Amino acid sequence: MGIGGDQWKVSYDFNRLWDYANALKKAYLNGDIEVMVERSTPIEVPKFMRFYVGFSVLKKGFLECSRPFICLDGCFLMGRFNGELLSTDDRDRNDKIYPISWAIMENENRETCYAMIVRNLTTDQHALLAFKLQIIIDPHNILADNWNTNYPVCNWAGVSCAAKHTRVRALNLSNMNLTGTIPPQLGNLSFLVSLNLSHNNFHDHLPRELGQLNRLELIDLSSNFLNGEIPSCFGRLDEVLHLILANNNLTGVIPPSIANMSNLENLDLRNNLVHGNIPYEMSKLMKLRTLRLAKNQLSSSIPAAIYNISALRMISLPYNNLSGSLPKKIFHHLLNLEALYLYENEFSGQIPTSIGECKNLRQLMLDTNRFNGRIPTSIGNLTALTDLYWFANDLEGEIPWEIGKLEKWEYLHVEYMRLDGSIPASIFNLSSLKAIVLGDNNLSGELPYISSVPNLEEIFLWGNHLSGNIPDSISNITKLKILELQRNSFSGLIPNALGNLQFLERLTLRSNHLTTKTSSNGWSFLDSLTKCRYLIHLDLSLNPLGGVLPPSISNLSISLLQFEATACKIRGNIPMEIGSLNNALALDLSVNELSGSIPTTIGRLKNIQLLDFSGNKLQGSIPHQLCGLKGLYKLSLATNELDGPLPVGLGDLIALRKLNFSSNKLHSSIPLSFWRLKDILEVDLSSNYFSGSLSLDIGNLKVIIHLDLSRNFLSSDIPSTFGSLHYLQVLLLSHNRLQGPIPESLGDMMSLAKLDLSNNNLSGVIPKSLERLLYLNSFDVSFNRLEGEIPKGGCLVNFTA
């Protein structure tokens, strides 16, 4: 007890009390040994209350061989600490004292005497009622209705008792949406084997008294809001098999004492705020099968001795700040390893060739690190591998042909690196493969002949130097859903065989050198794609396709949501049949050589959100049918030869956020209804022939950030209502016929960064209010009739005449 002596010895002996109790429990498995402390909060220093010892063999001897009388004896403890030593005993048949149990406690009273003799279930009941008192929200009234003294403890919801001694053996209150704290009294459930409070709203610190529950095998406190450090006293719980504290707000470091949990098989601390190093002492956990420390703030390197734990099946350490290289012999002892997750860290160095020794490895995820060197050829020995994610590293060199040995492989992700050479043909012989992702490397050569890949659904080869024709054999990938070949050097015709991919959903061929036939049937591949009934995205942009957009575009899948063919040198008119794409969300035919008028059937695209015909040679007026497309978010008809006035109904496009009609021949005044677009963000009507005055209603555009009305014939004064456009960042009114003074209210446009009023007929002085424009970095009022000095304050100090 440490009674007497200096303060250091008292503290030392007090801490050894639990070790003594644990030693007794190990020696006498069915004994009843308890240390009881008291504190009002989990972080308060505990106050010693009682120490009770009752060996089951002595109790059994008393019941079987002694008279039914119990004597209670005791003595007072003198010295620095007060208290009593109590014992229960009897006289045996030889008239000798026969001890039954004994205890040290604060003082003798009715409660302590009764508790020493009649402990068992009453102790558990008190502990659980103390737990109930800490619950402040019980939405289903589970504890409120069920946990009371009218029912036996063993019948309480979530409570299970052992049949032999009717003590609480398991407490499972998971997924009950309880809110509260975990009280220290829970440490008095001395026979508890399983504790599961997961998926609730418990908060505050973990009480150190949990370290008294030496019979525990399962601790699951995951998915709560617990904070504070992981108690070092958990190291006393050497029977625990599963310690699951994931998805909380725990801080501090991983206590080295956790290495004393010698039977631990599953350690899950993921998604907390734990920092520091992974303790070297954890290498003592030789029974550890699963190590999950993902999404913390761990740093430094992994202790090499961790890799000697041959029982490990899973190592999961992603989303930390771990660094260093992997030891060359890292995999010599990890012959049972099935999953290795090290992604989103700062590991470097080469991937060890010993990786080929992990014959049971199924998932290998090393992406988003700094690994360099080549892919080891020993990877071909990982015949159980299903998932390989190595992207976003500094790996280089060729993809080894041995990769074709991985017959169970399902997902290959090695994008964003510097791999070169050709794609091994053996990859396309893997019958289990579901996804190939090789984007953004330096791969070259032609695609190999593809015989049959029955389960392949996704191919991402974008951002390489692949060349040659797209092989017709690609149609042998019968389950293909996604084919992305953009940003390569593929040439030749787009194969009609693509139409045989009946499950195709996304086809992206952007930025290649693909062409069409010179005959009138040049876009025959489009006819073949009409058989792809699930096609939702088709991108042909930045290819020199040429030719005329065929009427058969109307036969494309009714599921088509996006059609992009920008910069494809398409000639001729936009076919009337384009209005049949009535489920389309985005239609982009910009930067081509289209001519003629915009077909009125465009009004049938009731779901369209993005419509871009800019950079063509379209003529005629803007069809009023456009004003019926209520879902339009972006509308661009810039850089064409359109003329006529703006349709009055444009003001009804309430979803419109971006509009660009610049560089056309539009004329007349801007209709008043246009200024009803109160949620629009960007407007560009520059380089047209608009005339008339600017309406005061321009102040309705409360959230606009970019307004360009330059190079028109607008006249009259600048409306003072511009001052209410507090989010406007760019205002361009140059090369018009605006007159009068610059309004003082322009100084209220607090977000303005660029203001160009040059080449007008403005007069008067530059208002001093512009000094308030803190973000202004471009200001031009040249070629007007202004007078006076440029104000010298605020942002204007950087501008000169």
Tab-separated table of N, CA and C in Angstrom, residues 545-657:
chain	number	residue	atom	x	y	z
A	545	LEU	N	-11.008	15.754	-87.899
A	545	LEU	CA	-11.978	14.862	-88.521
A	545	LEU	C	-12.481	15.388	-89.858
A	546	GLY	N	-12.780	16.690	-89.916
A	546	GLY	CA	-13.316	17.250	-91.146
A	546	GLY	C	-14.701	16.712	-91.450
A	547	GLY	N	-15.146	16.934	-92.674
A	547	GLY	CA	-16.435	16.412	-93.089
A	547	GLY	C	-17.611	17.193	-92.526
A	548	VAL	N	-18.770	16.631	-92.724
A	548	VAL	CA	-20.025	17.262	-92.348
A	548	VAL	C	-20.695	16.434	-91.257
A	549	LEU	N	-21.256	17.131	-90.286
A	549	LEU	CA	-21.960	16.435	-89.210
A	549	LEU	C	-23.217	15.788	-89.794
A	550	PRO	N	-23.328	14.450	-89.764
A	550	PRO	CA	-24.427	13.777	-90.457
A	550	PRO	C	-25.750	13.849	-89.695
A	551	PRO	N	-26.863	13.759	-90.401
A	551	PRO	CA	-28.176	13.727	-89.737
A	551	PRO	C	-28.325	12.538	-88.786
A	552	SER	N	-27.515	11.492	-88.983
A	552	SER	CA	-27.622	10.301	-88.127
A	552	SER	C	-27.250	10.588	-86.677
A	553	ILE	N	-26.782	11.802	-86.411
A	553	ILE	CA	-26.514	12.164	-85.022
A	553	ILE	C	-27.764	12.005	-84.167
A	554	SER	N	-28.919	12.097	-84.827
A	554	SER	CA	-30.180	11.959	-84.097
A	554	SER	C	-30.393	10.550	-83.581
A	555	ASN	N	-29.632	9.573	-84.110
A	555	ASN	CA	-29.808	8.178	-83.702
A	555	ASN	C	-28.913	7.782	-82.536
A	556	LEU	N	-28.105	8.710	-82.063
A	556	LEU	CA	-27.266	8.385	-80.921
A	556	LEU	C	-28.143	8.065	-79.720
A	557	SER	N	-27.541	7.402	-78.769
A	557	SER	CA	-28.285	6.887	-77.623
A	557	SER	C	-29.172	7.946	-76.980
A	558	ILE	N	-30.376	7.530	-76.621
A	558	ILE	CA	-31.252	8.436	-75.879
A	558	ILE	C	-30.670	8.724	-74.495
A	559	SER	N	-29.630	7.951	-74.129
A	559	SER	CA	-28.968	8.181	-72.841
A	559	SER	C	-27.854	9.215	-72.948
A	560	LEU	N	-27.527	9.681	-74.162
A	560	LEU	CA	-26.387	10.583	-74.346
A	560	LEU	C	-26.591	11.886	-73.576
A	561	LEU	N	-25.622	12.194	-72.721
A	561	LEU	CA	-25.686	13.403	-71.913
A	561	LEU	C	-24.696	14.460	-72.389
A	562	GLN	N	-23.551	14.043	-72.934
A	562	GLN	CA	-22.527	14.989	-73.363
A	562	GLN	C	-22.009	14.612	-74.744
A	563	PHE	N	-21.992	15.600	-75.637
A	563	PHE	CA	-21.399	15.418	-76.965
A	563	PHE	C	-20.474	16.593	-77.219
A	564	GLU	N	-19.183	16.300	-77.348
A	564	GLU	CA	-18.180	17.345	-77.546
A	564	GLU	C	-17.393	17.049	-78.812
A	565	ALA	N	-17.363	18.043	-79.700
A	565	ALA	CA	-16.604	17.911	-80.952
A	565	ALA	C	-16.001	19.266	-81.287
A	566	THR	N	-15.288	19.853	-80.335
A	566	THR	CA	-14.661	21.146	-80.553
A	566	THR	C	-13.364	20.989	-81.354
A	567	ALA	N	-13.096	21.958	-82.237
A	567	ALA	CA	-11.861	21.990	-83.040
A	567	ALA	C	-11.653	20.704	-83.829
A	568	CYS	N	-12.691	20.314	-84.572
A	568	CYS	CA	-12.617	19.096	-85.395
A	568	CYS	C	-12.693	19.403	-86.896
A	569	LYS	N	-12.657	20.693	-87.260
A	569	LYS	CA	-12.726	21.107	-88.668
A	569	LYS	C	-14.013	20.641	-89.351
A	570	ILE	N	-15.092	20.624	-88.603
A	570	ILE	CA	-16.386	20.220	-89.154
A	570	ILE	C	-16.935	21.367	-90.004
A	571	ARG	N	-17.419	21.030	-91.199
A	571	ARG	CA	-17.957	22.019	-92.127
A	571	ARG	C	-19.476	21.867	-92.232
A	572	GLY	N	-20.071	22.752	-93.026
A	572	GLY	CA	-21.485	22.641	-93.326
A	572	GLY	C	-22.381	23.174	-92.220
A	573	ASN	N	-23.655	22.845	-92.337
A	573	ASN	CA	-24.648	23.335	-91.395
A	573	ASN	C	-24.763	22.410	-90.179
A	574	ILE	N	-25.288	22.970	-89.098
A	574	ILE	CA	-25.694	22.144	-87.963
A	574	ILE	C	-26.990	21.459	-88.365
A	575	PRO	N	-27.024	20.132	-88.382
A	575	PRO	CA	-28.231	19.456	-88.877
A	575	PRO	C	-29.438	19.716	-87.975
A	576	MET	N	-30.602	19.819	-88.610
A	576	MET	CA	-31.842	20.008	-87.855
A	576	MET	C	-32.050	18.874	-86.853
A	577	GLU	N	-31.555	17.674	-87.206
A	577	GLU	CA	-31.773	16.493	-86.375
A	577	GLU	C	-31.084	16.572	-85.015
A	578	ILE	N	-30.248	17.591	-84.824
A	578	ILE	CA	-29.560	17.700	-83.539
A	578	ILE	C	-30.546	17.915	-82.397
A	579	GLY	N	-31.716	18.402	-82.732
A	579	GLY	CA	-32.736	18.603	-81.719
A	579	GLY	C	-33.288	17.318	-81.137
A	580	SER	N	-32.911	16.179	-81.730
A	580	SER	CA	-33.378	14.887	-81.220
A	580	SER	C	-32.592	14.420	-80.002
A	581	LEU	N	-31.488	15.105	-79.700
A	581	LEU	CA	-30.691	14.722	-78.514
A	581	LEU	C	-31.340	15.332	-77.271
A	582	ASN	N	-32.579	14.963	-77.053
A	582	ASN	CA	-33.368	15.689	-76.058
A	582	ASN	C	-33.015	15.371	-74.611
A	583	ASN	N	-32.085	14.441	-74.371
A	583	ASN	CA	-31.625	14.187	-73.003
A	583	ASN	C	-30.249	14.789	-72.738
A	584	ALA	N	-29.681	15.424	-73.752
A	584	ALA	CA	-28.319	15.948	-73.628
A	584	ALA	C	-28.248	17.076	-72.601
A	585	LEU	N	-27.160	17.054	-71.814
A	585	LEU	CA	-26.874	18.119	-70.852
A	585	LEU	C	-25.832	19.093	-71.385
A	586	ALA	N	-24.924	18.605	-72.236
A	586	ALA	CA	-23.849	19.449	-72.765
A	586	ALA	C	-23.653	19.152	-74.249
A	587	LEU	N	-23.604	20.227	-75.064
A	587	LEU	CA	-23.376	20.106	-76.510
A	587	LEU	C	-22.360	21.163	-76.892
A	588	ASP	N	-21.171	20.722	-77.298
A	588	ASP	CA	-20.071	21.640	-77.610
A	588	ASP	C	-19.569	21.365	-79.024
A	589	LEU	N	-19.843	22.308	-79.945
A	589	LEU	CA	-19.369	22.231	-81.334
A	589	LEU	C	-18.506	23.448	-81.641
A	590	SER	N	-17.846	23.997	-80.639
A	590	SER	CA	-17.079	25.231	-80.805
A	590	SER	C	-15.823	25.014	-81.642
A	591	VAL	N	-15.316	26.145	-82.197
A	591	VAL	CA	-14.062	26.204	-82.961
A	591	VAL	C	-14.079	25.184	-84.105
A	592	ASN	N	-15.086	25.281	-84.943
A	592	ASN	CA	-15.156	24.488	-86.168
A	592	ASN	C	-15.372	25.434	-87.352
A	593	GLU	N	-15.887	24.921	-88.435
A	593	GLU	CA	-16.143	25.739	-89.629
A	593	GLU	C	-17.611	25.658	-90.019
A	594	LEU	N	-18.455	25.546	-89.014
A	594	LEU	CA	-19.889	25.445	-89.247
A	594	LEU	C	-20.434	26.763	-89.782
A	595	SER	N	-21.398	26.662	-90.680
A	595	SER	CA	-21.998	27.845	-91.294
A	595	SER	C	-23.512	27.700	-91.276
A	596	GLY	N	-24.185	28.658	-91.888
A	596	GLY	CA	-25.634	28.628	-91.892
A	596	GLY	C	-26.186	29.163	-90.583
A	597	SER	N	-27.446	28.961	-90.365
A	597	SER	CA	-28.093	29.482	-89.169
A	597	SER	C	-28.177	28.408	-88.086
A	598	ILE	N	-28.437	28.884	-86.874
A	598	ILE	CA	-28.675	27.951	-85.757
A	598	ILE	C	-30.064	27.363	-85.936
A	599	PRO	N	-30.192	26.033	-86.022
A	599	PRO	CA	-31.508	25.445	-86.292
A	599	PRO	C	-32.490	25.724	-85.154
A	600	THR	N	-33.712	25.993	-85.535
A	600	THR	CA	-34.736	26.270	-84.518
A	600	THR	C	-35.037	25.037	-83.675
A	601	THR	N	-34.695	23.848	-84.175
A	601	THR	CA	-34.939	22.619	-83.405
A	601	THR	C	-34.099	22.558	-82.138
A	602	ILE	N	-33.163	23.506	-82.015
A	602	ILE	CA	-32.348	23.548	-80.802
A	602	ILE	C	-33.227	23.728	-79.571
A	603	GLY	N	-34.395	24.271	-79.786
A	603	GLY	CA	-35.322	24.488	-78.690
A	603	GLY	C	-35.879	23.218	-78.086
A	604	ARG	N	-35.626	22.066	-78.733
A	604	ARG	CA	-36.104	20.791	-78.187
A	604	ARG	C	-35.193	20.239	-77.089
A	605	LEU	N	-34.028	20.816	-76.954
A	605	LEU	CA	-33.050	20.301	-75.976
A	605	LEU	C	-33.413	20.812	-74.572
A	606	LYS	N	-34.501	20.329	-74.047
A	606	LYS	CA	-35.066	20.874	-72.822
A	606	LYS	C	-34.201	20.641	-71.588
A	607	ASN	N	-33.278	19.671	-71.665
A	607	ASN	CA	-32.426	19.381	-70.506
A	607	ASN	C	-31.046	19.999	-70.605
A	608	ILE	N	-30.788	20.701	-71.700
A	608	ILE	CA	-29.433	21.191	-71.949
A	608	ILE	C	-29.003	22.203	-70.883
A	609	GLN	N	-27.727	22.085	-70.443
A	609	GLN	CA	-27.160	22.999	-69.460
A	609	GLN	C	-25.974	23.772	-70.032
A	610	LEU	N	-25.259	23.166	-70.964
A	610	LEU	CA	-24.131	23.840	-71.608
A	610	LEU	C	-24.315	23.761	-73.115
A	611	LEU	N	-24.315	24.916	-73.786
A	611	LEU	CA	-24.446	24.987	-75.240
A	611	LEU	C	-23.379	25.934	-75.755
A	612	ASP	N	-22.431	25.387	-76.546
A	612	ASP	CA	-21.299	26.190	-77.017
A	612	ASP	C	-21.127	25.992	-78.523
A	613	PHE	N	-21.485	27.039	-79.297
A	613	PHE	CA	-21.284	27.055	-80.753
A	613	PHE	C	-20.285	28.133	-81.140
A	614	SER	N	-19.480	28.583	-80.204
A	614	SER	CA	-18.556	29.694	-80.472
A	614	SER	C	-17.465	29.280	-81.453
A	615	GLY	N	-16.859	30.307	-82.093
A	615	GLY	CA	-15.728	30.062	-82.980
A	615	GLY	C	-16.090	29.367	-84.269
A	616	ASN	N	-17.251	29.693	-84.836
A	616	ASN	CA	-17.668	29.136	-86.128
A	616	ASN	C	-17.977	30.284	-87.090
A	617	LYS	N	-18.801	29.996	-88.108
A	617	LYS	CA	-19.195	31.020	-89.086
A	617	LYS	C	-20.722	31.074	-89.196
A	618	LEU	N	-21.369	30.887	-88.084
A	618	LEU	CA	-22.826	30.866	-88.068
A	618	LEU	C	-23.385	32.256	-88.376
A	619	GLN	N	-24.506	32.261	-89.059
A	619	GLN	CA	-25.108	33.520	-89.502
A	619	GLN	C	-26.567	33.579	-89.060
A	620	GLY	N	-27.211	34.681	-89.400
A	620	GLY	CA	-28.612	34.850	-89.063
A	620	GLY	C	-28.783	35.338	-87.637
A	621	SER	N	-29.993	35.341	-87.179
A	621	SER	CA	-30.293	35.836	-85.834
A	621	SER	C	-30.270	34.709	-84.817
A	622	ILE	N	-30.257	35.110	-83.558
A	622	ILE	CA	-30.329	34.125	-82.460
A	622	ILE	C	-31.781	33.673	-82.359
A	623	PRO	N	-32.045	32.370	-82.548
A	623	PRO	CA	-33.445	31.918	-82.545
A	623	PRO	C	-34.076	32.102	-81.162
A	624	HIS	N	-35.307	32.601	-81.174
A	624	HIS	CA	-35.991	32.830	-79.905
A	624	HIS	C	-36.273	31.518	-79.172
A	625	GLN	N	-36.196	30.367	-79.901
A	625	GLN	CA	-36.411	29.067	-79.250
A	625	GLN	C	-35.379	28.805	-78.148
A	626	LEU	N	-34.209	29.459	-78.245
A	626	LEU	CA	-33.209	29.310	-77.193
A	626	LEU	C	-33.760	29.737	-75.830
A	627	CYS	N	-34.674	30.670	-75.845
A	627	CYS	CA	-35.195	31.226	-74.596
A	627	CYS	C	-36.080	30.235	-73.849
A	628	GLY	N	-36.375	29.105	-74.456
A	628	GLY	CA	-37.155	28.081	-73.779
A	628	GLY	C	-36.322	27.044	-73.069
A	629	LEU	N	-34.999	27.174	-73.157
A	629	LEU	CA	-34.095	26.198	-72.530
A	629	LEU	C	-33.828	26.639	-71.081
A	630	LYS	N	-34.764	26.359	-70.216
A	630	LYS	CA	-34.758	26.900	-68.861
A	630	LYS	C	-33.624	26.372	-67.995
A	631	GLY	N	-32.989	25.267	-68.409
A	631	GLY	CA	-31.913	24.712	-67.595
A	631	GLY	C	-30.534	25.194	-67.984
A	632	LEU	N	-30.433	26.087	-68.972
A	632	LEU	CA	-29.128	26.536	-69.450
A	632	LEU	C	-28.312	27.195	-68.337
A	633	TYR	N	-27.083	26.715	-68.188
A	633	TYR	CA	-26.126	27.284	-67.233
A	633	TYR	C	-25.089	28.127	-67.973
A	634	LYS	N	-24.615	27.603	-69.127
A	634	LYS	CA	-23.634	28.322	-69.932
A	634	LYS	C	-24.098	28.341	-71.385
A	635	LEU	N	-24.085	29.533	-71.989
A	635	LEU	CA	-24.475	29.719	-73.385
A	635	LEU	C	-23.421	30.573	-74.063
A	636	SER	N	-22.746	30.001	-75.054
A	636	SER	CA	-21.703	30.744	-75.761
A	636	SER	C	-21.915	30.631	-77.268
A	637	LEU	N	-22.109	31.791	-77.900
A	637	LEU	CA	-22.221	31.890	-79.359
A	637	LEU	C	-21.168	32.866	-79.890
A	638	ALA	N	-20.106	33.062	-79.137
A	638	ALA	CA	-19.094	34.065	-79.464
A	638	ALA	C	-18.370	33.734	-80.763
A	639	THR	N	-17.841	34.799	-81.379
A	639	THR	CA	-16.982	34.687	-82.566
A	639	THR	C	-17.689	33.932	-83.690
A	640	ASN	N	-18.821	34.473	-84.077
A	640	ASN	CA	-19.554	34.005	-85.245
A	640	ASN	C	-19.919	35.227	-86.095
A	641	GLU	N	-20.929	35.086	-86.930
A	641	GLU	CA	-21.384	36.206	-87.764
A	641	GLU	C	-22.876	36.453	-87.545
A	642	LEU	N	-23.320	36.210	-86.332
A	642	LEU	CA	-24.721	36.394	-85.987
A	642	LEU	C	-25.085	37.878	-85.979
A	643	ASP	N	-26.318	38.199	-86.397
A	643	ASP	CA	-26.772	39.587	-86.385
A	643	ASP	C	-28.178	39.656	-85.805
A	644	GLY	N	-28.697	40.854	-85.790
A	644	GLY	CA	-30.018	41.051	-85.235
A	644	GLY	C	-29.960	41.412	-83.764
A	645	PRO	N	-31.129	41.661	-83.143
A	645	PRO	CA	-31.170	42.043	-81.728
A	645	PRO	C	-31.100	40.821	-80.813
A	646	LEU	N	-30.868	41.119	-79.544
A	646	LEU	CA	-30.951	40.062	-78.540
A	646	LEU	C	-32.410	39.673	-78.343
A	647	PRO	N	-32.698	38.359	-78.262
A	647	PRO	CA	-34.079	37.955	-77.993
A	647	PRO	C	-34.548	38.481	-76.631
A	648	VAL	N	-35.739	38.999	-76.587
A	648	VAL	CA	-36.284	39.557	-75.351
A	648	VAL	C	-36.380	38.490	-74.261
A	649	GLY	N	-36.645	37.239	-74.666
A	649	GLY	CA	-36.856	36.177	-73.695
A	649	GLY	C	-35.617	35.700	-72.972
A	650	LEU	N	-34.427	36.219	-73.312
A	650	LEU	CA	-33.210	35.786	-72.614
A	650	LEU	C	-33.310	36.040	-71.111
A	651	GLY	N	-34.045	37.055	-70.732
A	651	GLY	CA	-34.196	37.375	-69.318
A	651	GLY	C	-34.961	36.326	-68.539
A	652	ASP	N	-35.552	35.351	-69.247
A	652	ASP	CA	-36.299	34.288	-68.568
A	652	ASP	C	-35.437	33.074	-68.237
A	653	LEU	N	-34.178	33.083	-68.682
A	653	LEU	CA	-33.291	31.934	-68.424
A	653	LEU	C	-32.710	32.066	-67.012
A	654	ILE	N	-33.511	31.707	-66.036
A	654	ILE	CA	-33.145	31.977	-64.643
A	654	ILE	C	-31.975	31.124	-64.153
A	655	ALA	N	-31.658	30.019	-64.850
A	655	ALA	CA	-30.532	29.175	-64.441
A	655	ALA	C	-29.217	29.641	-65.056
A	656	LEU	N	-29.280	30.620	-65.977
A	656	LEU	CA	-28.097	31.039	-66.719
A	656	LEU	C	-27.085	31.712	-65.797
A	657	ARG	N	-25.830	31.255	-65.877
A	657	ARG	CA	-24.748	31.836	-65.076
A	657	ARG	C	-23.630	32.419	-65.949
